[in-house]
XYZ file of C-alpha atoms in Angstrom:
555
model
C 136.279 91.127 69.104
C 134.544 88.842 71.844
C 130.953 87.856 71.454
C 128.950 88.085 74.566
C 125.297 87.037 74.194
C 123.177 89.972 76.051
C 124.657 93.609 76.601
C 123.340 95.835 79.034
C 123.649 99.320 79.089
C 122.987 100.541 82.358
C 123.342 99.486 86.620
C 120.464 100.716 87.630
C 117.620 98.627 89.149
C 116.531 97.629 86.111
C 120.027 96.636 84.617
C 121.322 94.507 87.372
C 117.798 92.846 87.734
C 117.900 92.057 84.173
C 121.615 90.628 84.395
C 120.727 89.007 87.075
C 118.529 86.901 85.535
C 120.467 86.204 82.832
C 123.420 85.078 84.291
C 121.221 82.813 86.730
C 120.028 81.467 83.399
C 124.028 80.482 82.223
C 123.495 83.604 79.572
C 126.881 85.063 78.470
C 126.073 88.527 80.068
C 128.088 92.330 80.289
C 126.624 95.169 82.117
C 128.374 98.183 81.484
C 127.551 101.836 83.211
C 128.793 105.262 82.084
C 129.320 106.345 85.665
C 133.174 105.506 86.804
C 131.660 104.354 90.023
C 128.428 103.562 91.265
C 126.213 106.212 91.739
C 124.753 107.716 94.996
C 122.178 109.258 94.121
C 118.671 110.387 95.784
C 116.154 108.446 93.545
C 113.273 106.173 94.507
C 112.467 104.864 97.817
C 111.800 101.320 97.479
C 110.144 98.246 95.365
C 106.545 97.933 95.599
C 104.958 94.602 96.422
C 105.113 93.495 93.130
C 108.702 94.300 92.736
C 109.548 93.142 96.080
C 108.048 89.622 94.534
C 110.735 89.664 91.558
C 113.388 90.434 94.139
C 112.732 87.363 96.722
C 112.420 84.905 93.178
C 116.014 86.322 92.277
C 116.945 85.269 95.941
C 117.148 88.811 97.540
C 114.283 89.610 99.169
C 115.414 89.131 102.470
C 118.044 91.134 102.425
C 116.129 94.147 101.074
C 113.584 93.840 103.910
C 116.513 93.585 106.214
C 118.630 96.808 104.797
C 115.567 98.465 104.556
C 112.188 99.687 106.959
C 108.504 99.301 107.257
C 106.956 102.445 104.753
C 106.135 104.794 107.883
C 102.911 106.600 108.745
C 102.822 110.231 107.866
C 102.607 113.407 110.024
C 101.283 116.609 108.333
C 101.981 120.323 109.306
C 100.788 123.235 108.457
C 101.993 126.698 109.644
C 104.489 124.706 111.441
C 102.269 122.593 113.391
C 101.145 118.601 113.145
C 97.582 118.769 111.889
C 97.003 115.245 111.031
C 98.384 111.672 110.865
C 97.514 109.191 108.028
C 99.076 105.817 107.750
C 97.825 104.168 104.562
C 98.436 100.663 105.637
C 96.706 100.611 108.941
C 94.128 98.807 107.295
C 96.216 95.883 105.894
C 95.748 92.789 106.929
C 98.868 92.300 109.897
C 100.001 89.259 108.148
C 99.909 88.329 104.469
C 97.314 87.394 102.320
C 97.370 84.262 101.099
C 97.319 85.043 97.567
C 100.362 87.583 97.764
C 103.072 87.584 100.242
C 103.934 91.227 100.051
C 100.874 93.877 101.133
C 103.046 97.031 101.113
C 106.233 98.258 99.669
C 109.695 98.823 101.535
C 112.161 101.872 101.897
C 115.437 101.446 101.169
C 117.879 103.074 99.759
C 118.180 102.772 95.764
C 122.172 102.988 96.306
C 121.566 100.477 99.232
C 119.245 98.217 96.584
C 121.665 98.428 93.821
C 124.710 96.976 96.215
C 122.140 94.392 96.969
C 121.785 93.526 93.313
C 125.502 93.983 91.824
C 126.624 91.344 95.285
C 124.193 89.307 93.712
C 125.030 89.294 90.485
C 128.741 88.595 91.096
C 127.793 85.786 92.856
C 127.740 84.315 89.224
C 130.577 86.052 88.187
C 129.612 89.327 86.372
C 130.310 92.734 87.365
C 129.779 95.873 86.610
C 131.968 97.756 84.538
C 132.334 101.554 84.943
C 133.374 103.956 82.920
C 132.119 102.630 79.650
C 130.221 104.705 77.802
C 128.373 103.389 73.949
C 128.795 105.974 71.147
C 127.588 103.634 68.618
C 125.517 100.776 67.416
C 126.104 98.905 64.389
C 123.451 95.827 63.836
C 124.938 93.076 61.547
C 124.385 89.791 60.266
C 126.700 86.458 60.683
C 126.349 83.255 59.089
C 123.773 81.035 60.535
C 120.051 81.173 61.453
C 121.317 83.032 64.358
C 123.989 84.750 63.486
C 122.874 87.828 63.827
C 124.452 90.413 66.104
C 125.088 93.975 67.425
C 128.668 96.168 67.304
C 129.280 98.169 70.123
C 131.281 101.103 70.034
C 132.606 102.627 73.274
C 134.259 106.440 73.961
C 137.020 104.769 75.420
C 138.539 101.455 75.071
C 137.893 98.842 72.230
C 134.751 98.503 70.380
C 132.172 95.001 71.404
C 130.078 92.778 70.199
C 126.824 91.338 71.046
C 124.215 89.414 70.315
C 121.372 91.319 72.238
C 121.448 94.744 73.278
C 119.180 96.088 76.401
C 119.446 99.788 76.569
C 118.287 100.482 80.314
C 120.343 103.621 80.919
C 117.967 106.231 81.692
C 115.531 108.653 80.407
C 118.397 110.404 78.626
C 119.236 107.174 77.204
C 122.210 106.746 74.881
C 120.838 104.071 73.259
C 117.491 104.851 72.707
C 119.032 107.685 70.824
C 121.511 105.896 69.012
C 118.390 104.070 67.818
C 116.211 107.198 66.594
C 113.553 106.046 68.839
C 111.401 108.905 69.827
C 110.510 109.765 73.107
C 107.335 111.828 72.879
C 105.857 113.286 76.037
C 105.818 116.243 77.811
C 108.357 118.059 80.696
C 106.229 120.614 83.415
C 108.427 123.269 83.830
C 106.879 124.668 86.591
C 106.198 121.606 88.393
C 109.860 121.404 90.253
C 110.976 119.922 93.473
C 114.534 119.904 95.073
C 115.774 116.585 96.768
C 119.295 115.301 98.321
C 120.230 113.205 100.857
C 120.113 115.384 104.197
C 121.693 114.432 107.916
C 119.697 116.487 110.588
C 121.132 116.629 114.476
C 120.715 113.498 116.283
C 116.579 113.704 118.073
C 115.415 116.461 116.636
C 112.661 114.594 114.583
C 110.429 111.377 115.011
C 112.385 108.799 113.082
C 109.162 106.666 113.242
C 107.173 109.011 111.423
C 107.871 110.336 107.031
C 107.217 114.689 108.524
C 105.301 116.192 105.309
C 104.667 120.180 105.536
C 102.493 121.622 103.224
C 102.092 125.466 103.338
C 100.434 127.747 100.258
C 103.928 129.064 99.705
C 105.842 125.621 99.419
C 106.645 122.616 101.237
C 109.212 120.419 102.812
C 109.381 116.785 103.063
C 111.409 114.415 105.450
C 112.006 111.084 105.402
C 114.068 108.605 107.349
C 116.889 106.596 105.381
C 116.971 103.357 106.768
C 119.858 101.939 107.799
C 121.258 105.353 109.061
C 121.116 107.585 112.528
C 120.915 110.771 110.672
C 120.298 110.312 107.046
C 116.882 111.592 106.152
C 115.129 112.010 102.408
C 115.053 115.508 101.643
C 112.615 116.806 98.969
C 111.341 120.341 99.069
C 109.501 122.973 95.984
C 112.567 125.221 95.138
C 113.723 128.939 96.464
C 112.815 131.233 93.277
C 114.250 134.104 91.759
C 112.793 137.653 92.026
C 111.289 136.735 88.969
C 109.822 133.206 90.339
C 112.417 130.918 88.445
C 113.707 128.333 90.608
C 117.008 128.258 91.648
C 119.438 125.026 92.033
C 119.421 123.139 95.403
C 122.363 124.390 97.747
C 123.069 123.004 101.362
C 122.025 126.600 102.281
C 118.893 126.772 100.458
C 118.035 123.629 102.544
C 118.336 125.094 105.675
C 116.610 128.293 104.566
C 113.734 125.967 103.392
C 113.843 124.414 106.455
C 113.639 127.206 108.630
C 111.037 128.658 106.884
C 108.526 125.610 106.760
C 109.485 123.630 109.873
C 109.902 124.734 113.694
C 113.487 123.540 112.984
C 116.366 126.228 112.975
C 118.833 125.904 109.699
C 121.759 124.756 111.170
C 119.685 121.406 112.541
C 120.483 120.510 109.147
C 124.177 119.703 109.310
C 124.802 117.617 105.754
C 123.621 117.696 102.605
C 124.707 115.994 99.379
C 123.679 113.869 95.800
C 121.347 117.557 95.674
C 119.192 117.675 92.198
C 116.297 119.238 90.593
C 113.321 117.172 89.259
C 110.689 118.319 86.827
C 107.534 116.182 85.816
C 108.106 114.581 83.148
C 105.834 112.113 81.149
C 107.444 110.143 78.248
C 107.458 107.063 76.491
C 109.114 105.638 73.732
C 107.081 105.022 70.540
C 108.862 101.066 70.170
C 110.817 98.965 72.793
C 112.631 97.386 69.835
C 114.621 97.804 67.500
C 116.000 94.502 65.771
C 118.298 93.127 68.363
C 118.302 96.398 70.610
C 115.259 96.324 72.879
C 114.831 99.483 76.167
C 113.551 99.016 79.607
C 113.238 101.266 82.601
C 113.423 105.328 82.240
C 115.046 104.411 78.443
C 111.569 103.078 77.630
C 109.203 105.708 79.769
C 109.298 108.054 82.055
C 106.269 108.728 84.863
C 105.435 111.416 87.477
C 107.156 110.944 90.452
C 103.909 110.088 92.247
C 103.275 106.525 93.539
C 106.559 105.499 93.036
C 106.235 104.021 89.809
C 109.554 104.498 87.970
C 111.824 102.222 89.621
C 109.370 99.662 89.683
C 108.223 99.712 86.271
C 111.731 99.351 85.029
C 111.853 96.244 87.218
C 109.289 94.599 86.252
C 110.242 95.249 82.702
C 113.050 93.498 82.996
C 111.671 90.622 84.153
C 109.498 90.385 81.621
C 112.192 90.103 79.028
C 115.266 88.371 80.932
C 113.401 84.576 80.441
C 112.637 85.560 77.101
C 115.752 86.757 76.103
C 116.803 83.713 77.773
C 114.768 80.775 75.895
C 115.639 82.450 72.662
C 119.449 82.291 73.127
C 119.186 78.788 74.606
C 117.508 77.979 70.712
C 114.410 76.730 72.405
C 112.409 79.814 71.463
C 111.337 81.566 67.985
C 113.101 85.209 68.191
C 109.516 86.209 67.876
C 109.058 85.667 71.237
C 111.244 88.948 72.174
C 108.281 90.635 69.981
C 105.904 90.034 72.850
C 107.641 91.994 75.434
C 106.774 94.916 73.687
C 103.611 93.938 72.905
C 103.160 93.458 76.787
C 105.196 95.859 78.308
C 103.927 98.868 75.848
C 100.723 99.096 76.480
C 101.672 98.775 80.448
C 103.754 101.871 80.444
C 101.150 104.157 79.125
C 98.866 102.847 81.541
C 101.533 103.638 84.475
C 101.995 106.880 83.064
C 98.251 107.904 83.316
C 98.084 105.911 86.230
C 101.183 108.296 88.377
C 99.964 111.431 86.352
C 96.457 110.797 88.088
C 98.015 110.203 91.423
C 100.174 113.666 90.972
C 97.276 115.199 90.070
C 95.331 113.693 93.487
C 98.233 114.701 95.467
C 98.317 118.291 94.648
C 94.894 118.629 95.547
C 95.314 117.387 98.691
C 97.942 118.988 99.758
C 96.303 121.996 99.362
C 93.805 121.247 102.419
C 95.375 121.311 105.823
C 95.846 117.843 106.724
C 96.377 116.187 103.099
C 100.115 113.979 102.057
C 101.248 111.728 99.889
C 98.936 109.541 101.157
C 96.878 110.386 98.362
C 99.132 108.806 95.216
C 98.782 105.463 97.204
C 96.443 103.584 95.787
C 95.770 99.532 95.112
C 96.732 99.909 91.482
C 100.699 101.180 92.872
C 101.412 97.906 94.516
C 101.941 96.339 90.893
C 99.846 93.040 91.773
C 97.011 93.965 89.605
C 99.135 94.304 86.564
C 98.645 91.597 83.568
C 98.991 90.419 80.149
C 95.292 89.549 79.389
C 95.729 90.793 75.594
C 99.077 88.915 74.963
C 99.808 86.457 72.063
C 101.274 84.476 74.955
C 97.651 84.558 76.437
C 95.761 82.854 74.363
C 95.839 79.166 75.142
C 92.823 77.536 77.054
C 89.381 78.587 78.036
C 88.987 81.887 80.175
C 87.233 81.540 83.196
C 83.390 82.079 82.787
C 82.433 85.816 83.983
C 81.619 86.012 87.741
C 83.827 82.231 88.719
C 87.269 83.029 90.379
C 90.591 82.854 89.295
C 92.898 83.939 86.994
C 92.708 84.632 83.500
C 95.904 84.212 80.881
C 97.961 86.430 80.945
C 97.201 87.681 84.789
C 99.588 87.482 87.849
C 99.588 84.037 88.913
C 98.327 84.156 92.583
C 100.520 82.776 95.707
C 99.056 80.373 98.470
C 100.565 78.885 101.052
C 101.171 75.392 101.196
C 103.248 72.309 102.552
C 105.643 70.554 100.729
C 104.001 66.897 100.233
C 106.864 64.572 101.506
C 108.245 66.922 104.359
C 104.970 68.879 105.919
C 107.565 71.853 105.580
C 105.734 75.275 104.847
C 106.284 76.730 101.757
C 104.235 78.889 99.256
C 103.049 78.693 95.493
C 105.606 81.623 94.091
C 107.952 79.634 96.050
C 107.553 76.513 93.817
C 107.780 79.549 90.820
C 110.800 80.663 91.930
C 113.750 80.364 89.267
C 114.225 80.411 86.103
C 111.707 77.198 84.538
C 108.255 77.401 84.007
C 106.163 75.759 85.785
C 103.164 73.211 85.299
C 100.452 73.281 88.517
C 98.223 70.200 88.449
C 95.184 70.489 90.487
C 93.002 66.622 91.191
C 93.713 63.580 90.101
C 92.920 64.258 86.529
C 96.217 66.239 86.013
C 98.281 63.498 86.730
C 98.216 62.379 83.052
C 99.032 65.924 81.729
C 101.598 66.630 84.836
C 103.474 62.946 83.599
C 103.689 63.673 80.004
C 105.311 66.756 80.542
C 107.599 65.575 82.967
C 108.902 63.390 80.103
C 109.422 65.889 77.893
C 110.445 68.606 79.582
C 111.512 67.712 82.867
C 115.430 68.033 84.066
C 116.763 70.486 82.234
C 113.894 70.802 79.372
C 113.226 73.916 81.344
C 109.944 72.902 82.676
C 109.276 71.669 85.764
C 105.318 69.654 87.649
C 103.850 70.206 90.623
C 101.062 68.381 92.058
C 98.994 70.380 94.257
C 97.029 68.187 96.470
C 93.651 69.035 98.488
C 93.947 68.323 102.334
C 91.786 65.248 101.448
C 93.486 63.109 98.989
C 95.490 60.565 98.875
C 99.288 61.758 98.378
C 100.900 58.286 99.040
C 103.958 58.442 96.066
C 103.127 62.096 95.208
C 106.346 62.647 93.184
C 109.297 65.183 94.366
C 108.592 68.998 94.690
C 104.740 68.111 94.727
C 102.585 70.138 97.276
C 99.445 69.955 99.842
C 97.045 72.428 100.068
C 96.029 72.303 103.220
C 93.846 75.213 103.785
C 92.500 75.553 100.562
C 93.823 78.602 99.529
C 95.220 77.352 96.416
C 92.025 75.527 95.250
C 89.881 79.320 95.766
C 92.675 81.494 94.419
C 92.685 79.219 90.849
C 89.527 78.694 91.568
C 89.957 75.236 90.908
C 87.081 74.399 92.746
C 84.376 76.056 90.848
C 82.667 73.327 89.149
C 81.650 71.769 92.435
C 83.416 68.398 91.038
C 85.682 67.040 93.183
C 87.404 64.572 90.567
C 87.450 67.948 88.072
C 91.405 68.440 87.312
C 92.576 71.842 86.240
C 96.161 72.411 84.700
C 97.775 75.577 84.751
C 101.254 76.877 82.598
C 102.823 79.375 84.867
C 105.214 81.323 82.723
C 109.184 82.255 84.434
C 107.531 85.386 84.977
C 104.497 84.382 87.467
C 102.149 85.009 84.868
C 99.210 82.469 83.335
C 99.965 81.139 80.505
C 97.159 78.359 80.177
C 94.670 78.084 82.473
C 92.723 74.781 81.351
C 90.838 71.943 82.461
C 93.067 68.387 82.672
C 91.445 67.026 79.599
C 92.816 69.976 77.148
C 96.456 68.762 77.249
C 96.898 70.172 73.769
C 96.732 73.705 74.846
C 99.383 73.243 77.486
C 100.899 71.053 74.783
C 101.389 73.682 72.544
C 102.309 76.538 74.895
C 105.050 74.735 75.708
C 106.083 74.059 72.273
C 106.155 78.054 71.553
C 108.233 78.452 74.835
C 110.400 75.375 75.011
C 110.660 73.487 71.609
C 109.858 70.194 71.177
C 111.324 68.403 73.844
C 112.761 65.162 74.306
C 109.566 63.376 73.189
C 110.354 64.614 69.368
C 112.724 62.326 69.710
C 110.127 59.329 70.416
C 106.876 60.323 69.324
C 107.008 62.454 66.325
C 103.185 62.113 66.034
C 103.086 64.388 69.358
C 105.002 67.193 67.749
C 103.063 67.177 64.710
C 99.811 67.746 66.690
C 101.342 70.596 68.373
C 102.171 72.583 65.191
């Protein structure tokens, strides 16, 4: 049987991100999907800023803004009747910070999303395969330090083999079961909501607004698919049973929920399809590894619906693991390094559980007074750019800042600024310079230029690594070496804080991991730390080759 080198089980968001980044890294990759087509289904509504960073680094942002809309203000009824308007983002800044591009998240379509993604990922020559469902696991060893690997058996067709397996198929993952891995948590049985895909006659609502009625017996939601005339989100709390069970979602039980909650008759609703049931639920695996089988997305944890945290935690899972995943195949990385994105990514998902199960909990109060939405599980802490890695292994090189001075820590979101590139004057921005799959070495004042060169040396081309000078307004940039940057306004200097010694000849060097996340945050003098950061991630590099007394000092 053929050897591929990472296996993932699972299209969704979270699988074709992963591959994505794989394949962009030259990683032998399969995705394979027990669905025999690709399903169209009525799931989440869009990345949040955070996620809509990962996208536009795998080179798809645009087009998701494009396919997709603006989130929309919302319009509250009750008793049939608009009672109040709230749009959460009225307040936001009408163009982007300068530390993060993104201030909001973006409807679209998850179907609409995932085409996005699998165009993408055949663009390097890997596609989806339907129809192929895993019945087994076998984990084996080979000869060789790494010769280690994972047999796949399917339901149909012949059996594979692997080197990595990613189980991101779902909360009723296959291979989280395969595995034994429980999934402990608990399912609300009586918190239930129907949802489907709806088409309502042409005018008959606002497009521009998401309609939200909330009455003491139930409550209908509507909003607009972008990208469509008609199509709207449908999500309702169920018809019951004479004995208050609820019953499945029918076209007809749409329109009788309709009638009843809106001043619209039934038959306004003309179409209705991809119906389900959802139920609360709030799980999470106990482990995100097993040996060479790691999970990610609903396979890992599962979070109320509120805030629109599922899709987006499965996202930014995966990019957590695909450049690890990817340094460890490429032999540059320890295997140990795959033991961090559990050790990351763990602790995460029980925060984002008790993070949406707060927001649910803040919703349903709200609701309750005339005039109160889903404006309530939007907080700061959904947008994703607050999450980081503070208590990582991978966080522990340099000095953190001292309490009260800006700037990152290790192990936080590496901010974005706005900048110019330093030979052309063109505009570009920080997570720009990030984007791709390297890490990346900022240098800040002329101090850096020492630590910037000797990486360059060992690292640069394809070590993996690549420098970039980022210049104050005021200096001197006369040979400032390719991809280097100007910071024109500043905004770099205060969101490193970079600045805060009140030196201007201070240099500060910072390791930005593939990920946009600090690895060292140090002042130009400590080249060791970067030294050896770079070491864990990337090897040696070609100056083991000429100055062996360099590598010793790094292990």
């Amino acid at each position: 049987m053929g050897m591929t080198d990472v296996l993932i089980v699972g299209a969704g968001p979270t699988g074709l991100v992963l591959a994505c980044d794989l394949a962009r890294r030259g990683v032998a990759v399969r995705i394979v999907d027990r669905s025999p087509a690709p399903p169209r289904t009525s799931r989440a509504k869009g990345p949040n800023p955070r996620s809509l960073e990962i996208l536009d680094d795998l080179g798809v942002a645009e087009e998701v803004l494009a396919a997709g809309s603006a989130p929309l203000p919302m319009l509250k009824y009750r008793d049939r009747r608009p009672v109040a308007e709230a749009d959460p983002w009225a307040d936001s800044a009408p163009s982007p910070s300068p530390d993060a591009r993104y201030d909001r998240g973006w409807l679209i379509a998850q179907w609409r999303l995932e085409g996005i993604l699998r165009d993408r990922l055949a663009g390097y020559g890997v596609r989806v395969e339907p129809g192929r469902e895993v019945v087994g696991l076998a984990q084996g060893r080979g000869e060789g330090a790494d010769g280690g690997h994972v047999d796949v058996t399917y339901a149909d067709g012949p059996a594979g083999r692997a080197r990595y397996v990613v189980g991101c198929d779902g909360a009723h993952s296959s291979v989280r079961k395969l595995l034994g891995i429980m999934f402990e948590g608990t399912t609300a049985e009586d918190q239930v909501m129907v949802c489907g895909d709806v088409d309502l006659a042409e005018g008959v609502l606002d497009r521009t607004r998401w309609h939200q009625w909330f009455d003491e017996d139930g409550a209908v939601m509507l909003c607009p698919i972008p990208g469509t005339r008609t199509g709207w989100w449908f999500q309702a709390g169920p018809e019951r049973d004479g004995r208050g069970r609820p019953l499945a979602p029918t076209a007809e039980g749409f329109r009788r929920l309709l009638a009843h909650h809106t001043a619209l008759p039934g038959r306004d609703l003309t179409r209705a399809e991809l119906l389900s049931t959802y139920r609360v639920n709030v799980r999470m695996a106990d482990r995100f590894r097993a040996g060479r089988v790691l999970l990610a997305g609903d396979a890992a944890h599962v979070h109320a619906i509120a805030g629109g945290l599922g899709m987006n935690t499965g996202i930014q899972d995966a990019f957590n693991l695909g450049w690890k995943l990817g340094l460890v195949l490429a032999g540059h990385a320890d295997a140990e390094l795959l033991d961090t994105y559990e050790e990351e990514r763990l602790p995460v998902a029980a925060r984002t559980l008790d993070l949406a199960s707060e927001r649910l909990r803040a919703t349903l109060e709200a609701i309750r007074r005339p005039g109160g939405g889903l404006e309530a599980a939007i907080t700061p802490d959904t947008t994703g750019l607050g999450v980081g890695y503070r208590w990582s292994s991978l966080a522990a090189g340099g000095r953190a800042p001292e309490a009260g001075t800006p700037g990152p820590h290790a192990g936080d979101r590496a901010p974005d600024a706005p900048c110019a590139d330093a030979a052309t004057g063109v505009e570009t921005r920080l997570h720009r310079v990030f984007a791709g799959p390297r890490t990346t070495v900022l240098g800040f004042g002329p101090a850096s230029a020492a630590a910037l060169r000797e990486t360059a040396d060992a690292y640069g081309g394809d070590g993996g690594v690549r420098v970039c000078r980022v210049y104050a307004a005021h200096e001197d940039r006369a040979g400032a070496e390719p991809g280097a940057v100007v910071d024109d306004a500043g905004h770099a200097a205060a969101a490193y804080g970079t600045g805060a010694s009140g030196d201007p000849g201070a240099g500060t060097v910072v390791v930005v991991r593939p990920d946009h996340h600090v690895g060292v945050l140090a002042p130009a003098d400590d080249a060791r730390s970067v030294r050896e950061y770079l070491h864990r991630l990337h090897g040696a590099g070609r100056s083991a080759e000429r100055s062996p007394g360099m590598v010793d000092a790094v292990r």
